[in-house]
Amino acid sequence: EYVLHGKDSLLEPLDGVIVYNEGSLITGSDVSKSVDLTKLPSPYLTGLLDDFISPEFSPMMQFSRGCPYMCTYCSSGKYREKMRAFPVEQVKEEILYIAQKYQKYYHLHLLITDENLGLFPSDIEIVDYLCKVSKQYGYPKSMSVYNNKKLSDNAKCVIEKLRHLNFTGFTLPLQSCNEKTLSAVRRKNLTEEEWSSALKWAAEKKLKVY
C-alpha cells in the first residue's frame, strides 16, 4: 500500500517490512503477531490490486495466518504464534471478486498461501464456496494448495473436495530422513504407521500424492 500510493523510497524503517539497501538491511518493527485479521482491509475488495489483474499475474489468497510448526528454514516457523483466520464472509467475497475478474484469464492458477489448509473447521465452508464459484464462473480451474500435514478428518475433507482443482495434489511432509538434519530444522517425520495409513487412504481415494 505504501508503494501503491506513490511513495518510492523505503529507506526509512517501515513496520512489518525489511528492505535491502546498499549492503545493509533496513528493518521495521515486527507486527506479524499483533495484526487483528478481522480489522485488516482486503487488498482485493478495496481495489488496491485492480491494476495487477492481468494475464501477467496469478492471484494469491490467504485464509489464515500463523503456523503451529517451528521449522528453522521457514519464515513462518520463526516463532510460535496463535493461528488466526480471516473472517469467512470476507474470504468468500474475495473468492467471488477474483473469480469474476479472472473469468477471461482462466488459464492462470489461483495460489492459496496458507501453510496448512484444513486446520480450521471454517476451511471446509470456504472450500465448498470456492468449488461452487469455480463451477459458476469457470475460475479457478486449477489452484495450488498446501494442506494441513496432520491428516485429520478436517484435512481429509478439504483435500477430497479440492481433488479436481488442486494440481499440487495431496501433500505429505518429508524434508529429510537424516536424524541430525531433522533435529537441526526442528522437524519430526510421520511414523511408518502414519505413512502407511496416509498412503492407503490416498490410494483408496485415487489422489495424487506430492
PDB file of C-alpha atoms in Angstrom:
ATOM      1  CA  GLU A   1       0.000   0.000   0.000  1.00  0.00           C
ATOM      2  CA  TYR A   2       2.942   2.304   0.803  1.00  0.00           C
ATOM      3  CA  VAL A   3       4.371   1.862  -2.712  1.00  0.00           C
ATOM      4  CA  LEU A   4       0.979   1.898  -4.463  1.00  0.00           C
ATOM      5  CA  HIS A   5       0.298   5.337  -3.006  1.00  0.00           C
ATOM      6  CA  GLY A   6       3.334   6.797  -4.763  1.00  0.00           C
ATOM      7  CA  LYS A   7       5.956   6.524  -2.037  1.00  0.00           C
ATOM      8  CA  ASP A   8       9.029   5.421  -3.985  1.00  0.00           C
ATOM      9  CA  SER A   9      11.516   5.335  -1.128  1.00  0.00           C
ATOM     10  CA  LEU A  10      11.677   2.741   1.620  1.00  0.00           C
ATOM     11  CA  LEU A  11      14.916   3.986   3.148  1.00  0.00           C
ATOM     12  CA  GLU A  12      13.224   4.753   6.455  1.00  0.00           C
ATOM     13  CA  PRO A  13      12.076   1.799   8.629  1.00  0.00           C
ATOM     14  CA  LEU A  14       8.507   0.731   7.881  1.00  0.00           C
ATOM     15  CA  ASP A  15       6.777  -1.581  10.350  1.00  0.00           C
ATOM     16  CA  GLY A  16       6.434  -5.122   9.013  1.00  0.00           C
ATOM     17  CA  VAL A  17       8.907  -4.533   6.164  1.00  0.00           C
ATOM     18  CA  ILE A  18      12.586  -5.395   5.650  1.00  0.00           C
ATOM     19  CA  VAL A  19      14.434  -3.646   2.799  1.00  0.00           C
ATOM     20  CA  TYR A  20      17.922  -4.422   1.468  1.00  0.00           C
ATOM     21  CA  ASN A  21      19.770  -1.244   0.517  1.00  0.00           C
ATOM     22  CA  GLU A  22      23.435  -0.901  -0.415  1.00  0.00           C
ATOM     23  CA  GLY A  23      24.635  -3.840   1.632  1.00  0.00           C
ATOM     24  CA  SER A  24      22.511  -3.306   4.709  1.00  0.00           C
ATOM     25  CA  LEU A  25      19.040  -4.235   5.924  1.00  0.00           C
ATOM     26  CA  ILE A  26      16.537  -1.572   6.936  1.00  0.00           C
ATOM     27  CA  THR A  27      14.172  -3.305   9.342  1.00  0.00           C
ATOM     28  CA  GLY A  28      10.844  -2.077  10.645  1.00  0.00           C
ATOM     29  CA  SER A  29       9.137  -3.326  13.792  1.00  0.00           C
ATOM     30  CA  ASP A  30       7.781  -6.876  13.763  1.00  0.00           C
ATOM     31  CA  VAL A  31       3.979  -6.670  13.528  1.00  0.00           C
ATOM     32  CA  SER A  32       3.042 -10.165  12.363  1.00  0.00           C
ATOM     33  CA  LYS A  33       1.637 -11.378  15.680  1.00  0.00           C
ATOM     34  CA  SER A  34      -0.176  -8.179  16.541  1.00  0.00           C
ATOM     35  CA  VAL A  35      -2.302  -7.771  13.411  1.00  0.00           C
ATOM     36  CA  ASP A  36      -6.022  -8.309  14.032  1.00  0.00           C
ATOM     37  CA  LEU A  37      -7.153 -10.024  10.821  1.00  0.00           C
ATOM     38  CA  THR A  38     -10.771  -9.014  11.411  1.00  0.00           C
ATOM     39  CA  LYS A  39      -9.704  -5.379  11.059  1.00  0.00           C
ATOM     40  CA  LEU A  40      -7.289  -5.778   8.150  1.00  0.00           C
ATOM     41  CA  PRO A  41      -8.790  -4.348   4.919  1.00  0.00           C
ATOM     42  CA  SER A  42      -8.876  -6.675   1.939  1.00  0.00           C
ATOM     43  CA  PRO A  43      -6.466  -5.551  -0.823  1.00  0.00           C
ATOM     44  CA  TYR A  44      -8.858  -7.082  -3.378  1.00  0.00           C
ATOM     45  CA  LEU A  45     -12.150  -5.661  -2.127  1.00  0.00           C
ATOM     46  CA  THR A  46     -10.646  -2.180  -1.641  1.00  0.00           C
ATOM     47  CA  GLY A  47      -9.453  -2.194  -5.267  1.00  0.00           C
ATOM     48  CA  LEU A  48      -5.759  -1.893  -4.390  1.00  0.00           C
ATOM     49  CA  LEU A  49      -4.853  -4.829  -6.635  1.00  0.00           C
ATOM     50  CA  ASP A  50      -7.045  -3.982  -9.640  1.00  0.00           C
ATOM     51  CA  ASP A  51      -4.052  -2.714 -11.634  1.00  0.00           C
ATOM     52  CA  PHE A  52      -2.463  -6.155 -11.299  1.00  0.00           C
ATOM     53  CA  ILE A  53      -5.441  -8.156 -12.552  1.00  0.00           C
ATOM     54  CA  SER A  54      -3.997  -9.115 -15.923  1.00  0.00           C
ATOM     55  CA  PRO A  55      -2.617 -12.168 -17.806  1.00  0.00           C
ATOM     56  CA  GLU A  56       0.809 -11.388 -16.353  1.00  0.00           C
ATOM     57  CA  PHE A  57      -0.138 -12.086 -12.736  1.00  0.00           C
ATOM     58  CA  SER A  58      -1.737 -15.020 -10.955  1.00  0.00           C
ATOM     59  CA  PRO A  59      -3.916 -14.103  -7.961  1.00  0.00           C
ATOM     60  CA  MET A  60      -2.963 -15.157  -4.446  1.00  0.00           C
ATOM     61  CA  MET A  61      -5.199 -15.598  -1.411  1.00  0.00           C
ATOM     62  CA  GLN A  62      -4.697 -16.282   2.253  1.00  0.00           C
ATOM     63  CA  PHE A  63      -7.395 -17.676   4.543  1.00  0.00           C
ATOM     64  CA  SER A  64      -5.345 -17.740   7.748  1.00  0.00           C
ATOM     65  CA  ARG A  65      -2.006 -16.732   9.228  1.00  0.00           C
ATOM     66  CA  GLY A  66       0.418 -18.429  11.547  1.00  0.00           C
ATOM     67  CA  CYS A  67       1.800 -21.942  11.717  1.00  0.00           C
ATOM     68  CA  PRO A  68       1.870 -24.449  14.583  1.00  0.00           C
ATOM     69  CA  TYR A  69       5.257 -25.766  13.454  1.00  0.00           C
ATOM     70  CA  MET A  70       8.661 -24.173  14.064  1.00  0.00           C
ATOM     71  CA  CYS A  71      10.801 -25.260  11.093  1.00  0.00           C
ATOM     72  CA  THR A  72      14.040 -23.275  11.193  1.00  0.00           C
ATOM     73  CA  TYR A  73      14.223 -22.887   7.391  1.00  0.00           C
ATOM     74  CA  CYS A  74      10.789 -21.233   7.169  1.00  0.00           C
ATOM     75  CA  SER A  75       9.785 -17.659   7.963  1.00  0.00           C
ATOM     76  CA  SER A  76       6.509 -18.943   9.410  1.00  0.00           C
ATOM     77  CA  GLY A  77       8.453 -21.039  11.900  1.00  0.00           C
ATOM     78  CA  LYS A  78      10.399 -18.073  13.243  1.00  0.00           C
ATOM     79  CA  TYR A  79       8.286 -18.169  16.380  1.00  0.00           C
ATOM     80  CA  ARG A  80       5.230 -19.998  17.562  1.00  0.00           C
ATOM     81  CA  GLU A  81       2.214 -17.771  17.241  1.00  0.00           C
ATOM     82  CA  LYS A  82      -1.513 -18.064  17.622  1.00  0.00           C
ATOM     83  CA  MET A  83      -3.221 -19.285  14.478  1.00  0.00           C
ATOM     84  CA  ARG A  84      -5.619 -16.650  13.174  1.00  0.00           C
ATOM     85  CA  ALA A  85      -8.203 -16.786  10.395  1.00  0.00           C
ATOM     86  CA  PHE A  86      -9.667 -14.050   8.231  1.00  0.00           C
ATOM     87  CA  PRO A  87     -13.452 -13.593   8.550  1.00  0.00           C
ATOM     88  CA  VAL A  88     -15.184 -16.272   6.467  1.00  0.00           C
ATOM     89  CA  GLU A  89     -17.562 -13.845   4.769  1.00  0.00           C
ATOM     90  CA  GLN A  90     -14.671 -11.600   3.720  1.00  0.00           C
ATOM     91  CA  VAL A  91     -12.830 -14.583   2.259  1.00  0.00           C
ATOM     92  CA  LYS A  92     -15.954 -15.580   0.314  1.00  0.00           C
ATOM     93  CA  GLU A  93     -16.297 -12.041  -1.058  1.00  0.00           C
ATOM     94  CA  GLU A  94     -12.665 -12.158  -2.185  1.00  0.00           C
ATOM     95  CA  ILE A  95     -13.180 -15.525  -3.896  1.00  0.00           C
ATOM     96  CA  LEU A  96     -16.194 -14.186  -5.798  1.00  0.00           C
ATOM     97  CA  TYR A  97     -14.385 -10.957  -6.676  1.00  0.00           C
ATOM     98  CA  ILE A  98     -11.350 -12.809  -8.032  1.00  0.00           C
ATOM     99  CA  ALA A  99     -13.462 -15.335  -9.963  1.00  0.00           C
ATOM    100  CA  GLN A 100     -15.425 -12.582 -11.693  1.00  0.00           C
ATOM    101  CA  LYS A 101     -12.298 -10.592 -12.525  1.00  0.00           C
ATOM    102  CA  TYR A 102     -10.331 -13.600 -13.789  1.00  0.00           C
ATOM    103  CA  GLN A 103     -13.027 -15.291 -15.901  1.00  0.00           C
ATOM    104  CA  LYS A 104     -11.172 -14.436 -19.111  1.00  0.00           C
ATOM    105  CA  TYR A 105      -7.825 -15.456 -17.590  1.00  0.00           C
ATOM    106  CA  TYR A 106      -8.984 -18.951 -16.637  1.00  0.00           C
ATOM    107  CA  HIS A 107      -5.583 -20.417 -17.614  1.00  0.00           C
ATOM    108  CA  LEU A 108      -3.983 -18.803 -14.535  1.00  0.00           C
ATOM    109  CA  HIS A 109      -3.701 -20.739 -11.297  1.00  0.00           C
ATOM    110  CA  LEU A 110      -5.134 -19.453  -8.033  1.00  0.00           C
ATOM    111  CA  LEU A 111      -2.447 -19.629  -5.355  1.00  0.00           C
ATOM    112  CA  ILE A 112      -3.538 -20.281  -1.756  1.00  0.00           C
ATOM    113  CA  THR A 113      -0.688 -19.303   0.555  1.00  0.00           C
ATOM    114  CA  ASP A 114      -1.907 -20.951   3.772  1.00  0.00           C
ATOM    115  CA  GLU A 115       0.734 -23.347   5.081  1.00  0.00           C
ATOM    116  CA  ASN A 116      -1.836 -25.780   6.484  1.00  0.00           C
ATOM    117  CA  LEU A 117      -5.194 -25.575   4.736  1.00  0.00           C
ATOM    118  CA  GLY A 118      -7.684 -27.731   6.588  1.00  0.00           C
ATOM    119  CA  LEU A 119      -6.508 -26.752  10.046  1.00  0.00           C
ATOM    120  CA  PHE A 120      -9.627 -24.674  10.733  1.00  0.00           C
ATOM    121  CA  PRO A 121     -13.178 -26.118  10.601  1.00  0.00           C
ATOM    122  CA  SER A 122     -14.163 -22.980   8.656  1.00  0.00           C
ATOM    123  CA  ASP A 123     -11.830 -24.092   5.835  1.00  0.00           C
ATOM    124  CA  ILE A 124     -14.466 -26.642   4.784  1.00  0.00           C
ATOM    125  CA  GLU A 125     -17.101 -23.925   4.370  1.00  0.00           C
ATOM    126  CA  ILE A 126     -14.661 -21.790   2.389  1.00  0.00           C
ATOM    127  CA  VAL A 127     -13.637 -24.687   0.132  1.00  0.00           C
ATOM    128  CA  ASP A 128     -17.288 -25.564  -0.525  1.00  0.00           C
ATOM    129  CA  TYR A 129     -17.891 -21.991  -1.627  1.00  0.00           C
ATOM    130  CA  LEU A 130     -14.716 -21.973  -3.726  1.00  0.00           C
ATOM    131  CA  CYS A 131     -15.855 -25.097  -5.603  1.00  0.00           C
ATOM    132  CA  LYS A 132     -19.322 -23.577  -6.130  1.00  0.00           C
ATOM    133  CA  VAL A 133     -17.845 -20.361  -7.567  1.00  0.00           C
ATOM    134  CA  SER A 134     -15.460 -22.358  -9.771  1.00  0.00           C
ATOM    135  CA  LYS A 135     -18.394 -24.170 -11.384  1.00  0.00           C
ATOM    136  CA  GLN A 136     -20.406 -20.989 -11.802  1.00  0.00           C
ATOM    137  CA  TYR A 137     -17.700 -18.706 -13.227  1.00  0.00           C
ATOM    138  CA  GLY A 138     -15.115 -21.109 -14.648  1.00  0.00           C
ATOM    139  CA  TYR A 139     -12.450 -19.771 -12.320  1.00  0.00           C
ATOM    140  CA  PRO A 140     -10.390 -21.140 -10.784  1.00  0.00           C
ATOM    141  CA  LYS A 141      -9.845 -24.174 -12.969  1.00  0.00           C
ATOM    142  CA  SER A 142      -6.671 -25.067 -11.091  1.00  0.00           C
ATOM    143  CA  MET A 143      -5.047 -23.977  -7.881  1.00  0.00           C
ATOM    144  CA  SER A 144      -2.072 -24.591  -5.624  1.00  0.00           C
ATOM    145  CA  VAL A 145      -2.750 -25.624  -2.021  1.00  0.00           C
ATOM    146  CA  TYR A 146      -0.666 -26.893   0.877  1.00  0.00           C
ATOM    147  CA  ASN A 147      -2.908 -28.996   3.079  1.00  0.00           C
ATOM    148  CA  ASN A 148      -2.523 -29.483   6.828  1.00  0.00           C
ATOM    149  CA  LYS A 149       0.227 -32.090   7.254  1.00  0.00           C
ATOM    150  CA  LYS A 150      -1.597 -33.881  10.055  1.00  0.00           C
ATOM    151  CA  LEU A 151      -4.224 -35.968   8.321  1.00  0.00           C
ATOM    152  CA  SER A 152      -7.209 -35.036  10.462  1.00  0.00           C
ATOM    153  CA  ASP A 153     -10.790 -35.603   9.323  1.00  0.00           C
ATOM    154  CA  ASN A 154     -10.974 -31.887   8.603  1.00  0.00           C
ATOM    155  CA  ALA A 155      -7.899 -32.026   6.370  1.00  0.00           C
ATOM    156  CA  LYS A 156      -9.179 -35.130   4.563  1.00  0.00           C
ATOM    157  CA  CYS A 157     -12.445 -33.378   3.810  1.00  0.00           C
ATOM    158  CA  VAL A 158     -10.670 -30.341   2.316  1.00  0.00           C
ATOM    159  CA  ILE A 159      -8.275 -32.497   0.285  1.00  0.00           C
ATOM    160  CA  GLU A 160     -11.110 -34.537  -1.218  1.00  0.00           C
ATOM    161  CA  LYS A 161     -13.239 -31.521  -2.065  1.00  0.00           C
ATOM    162  CA  LEU A 162     -10.340 -29.896  -3.943  1.00  0.00           C
ATOM    163  CA  ARG A 163      -9.178 -33.046  -5.728  1.00  0.00           C
ATOM    164  CA  HIS A 164     -10.131 -31.759  -9.202  1.00  0.00           C
ATOM    165  CA  LEU A 165      -8.762 -28.242  -8.659  1.00  0.00           C
ATOM    166  CA  ASN A 166      -5.587 -28.707  -6.625  1.00  0.00           C
ATOM    167  CA  PHE A 167      -2.817 -29.503  -9.121  1.00  0.00           C
ATOM    168  CA  THR A 168      -0.191 -29.958  -6.388  1.00  0.00           C
ATOM    169  CA  GLY A 169      -2.093 -32.941  -5.011  1.00  0.00           C
ATOM    170  CA  PHE A 170      -2.220 -34.361  -1.511  1.00  0.00           C
ATOM    171  CA  THR A 171       0.911 -33.068   0.250  1.00  0.00           C
ATOM    172  CA  LEU A 172       2.801 -35.310   2.668  1.00  0.00           C
ATOM    173  CA  PRO A 173       5.618 -33.843   4.813  1.00  0.00           C
ATOM    174  CA  LEU A 174       9.085 -35.274   4.207  1.00  0.00           C
ATOM    175  CA  GLN A 175      12.047 -32.909   4.459  1.00  0.00           C
ATOM    176  CA  SER A 176      14.733 -35.469   5.289  1.00  0.00           C
ATOM    177  CA  CYS A 177      15.322 -38.973   6.655  1.00  0.00           C
ATOM    178  CA  ASN A 178      18.536 -37.893   8.341  1.00  0.00           C
ATOM    179  CA  GLU A 179      18.005 -37.617  12.107  1.00  0.00           C
ATOM    180  CA  LYS A 180      20.653 -34.881  12.564  1.00  0.00           C
ATOM    181  CA  THR A 181      19.055 -32.829   9.796  1.00  0.00           C
ATOM    182  CA  LEU A 182      15.603 -33.255  11.287  1.00  0.00           C
ATOM    183  CA  SER A 183      16.891 -32.135  14.666  1.00  0.00           C
ATOM    184  CA  ALA A 184      18.587 -29.076  13.167  1.00  0.00           C
ATOM    185  CA  VAL A 185      15.459 -27.958  11.305  1.00  0.00           C
ATOM    186  CA  ARG A 186      13.087 -28.884  14.160  1.00  0.00           C
ATOM    187  CA  ARG A 187      11.125 -31.385  12.149  1.00  0.00           C
ATOM    188  CA  LYS A 188       9.646 -34.725  13.080  1.00  0.00           C
ATOM    189  CA  ASN A 189       8.652 -37.184  10.390  1.00  0.00           C
ATOM    190  CA  LEU A 190       5.480 -39.220  10.354  1.00  0.00           C
ATOM    191  CA  THR A 191       5.773 -42.707  11.804  1.00  0.00           C
ATOM    192  CA  GLU A 192       5.733 -45.715   9.488  1.00  0.00           C
ATOM    193  CA  GLU A 193       2.174 -46.415  10.598  1.00  0.00           C
ATOM    194  CA  GLU A 194       1.115 -42.843   9.786  1.00  0.00           C
ATOM    195  CA  TRP A 195       2.793 -43.021   6.366  1.00  0.00           C
ATOM    196  CA  SER A 196       1.113 -46.336   5.572  1.00  0.00           C
ATOM    197  CA  SER A 197      -2.272 -45.053   6.688  1.00  0.00           C
ATOM    198  CA  ALA A 198      -1.959 -41.825   4.677  1.00  0.00           C
ATOM    199  CA  LEU A 199      -0.806 -43.584   1.504  1.00  0.00           C
ATOM    200  CA  LYS A 200      -3.515 -46.218   1.825  1.00  0.00           C
ATOM    201  CA  TRP A 201      -6.146 -43.506   2.182  1.00  0.00           C
ATOM    202  CA  ALA A 202      -4.761 -41.616  -0.839  1.00  0.00           C
ATOM    203  CA  ALA A 203      -4.789 -44.794  -2.935  1.00  0.00           C
ATOM    204  CA  GLU A 204      -8.380 -45.549  -1.974  1.00  0.00           C
ATOM    205  CA  LYS A 205      -9.404 -42.022  -2.948  1.00  0.00           C
ATOM    206  CA  LYS A 206      -7.255 -42.121  -6.113  1.00  0.00           C
ATOM    207  CA  LEU A 207      -5.431 -38.962  -5.046  1.00  0.00           C
ATOM    208  CA  LYS A 208      -2.151 -37.767  -6.495  1.00  0.00           C
ATOM    209  CA  VAL A 209       0.464 -37.623  -3.712  1.00  0.00           C
ATOM    210  CA  TYR A 210       3.086 -34.899  -3.554  1.00  0.00           C
TER     211      TYR A 210
END
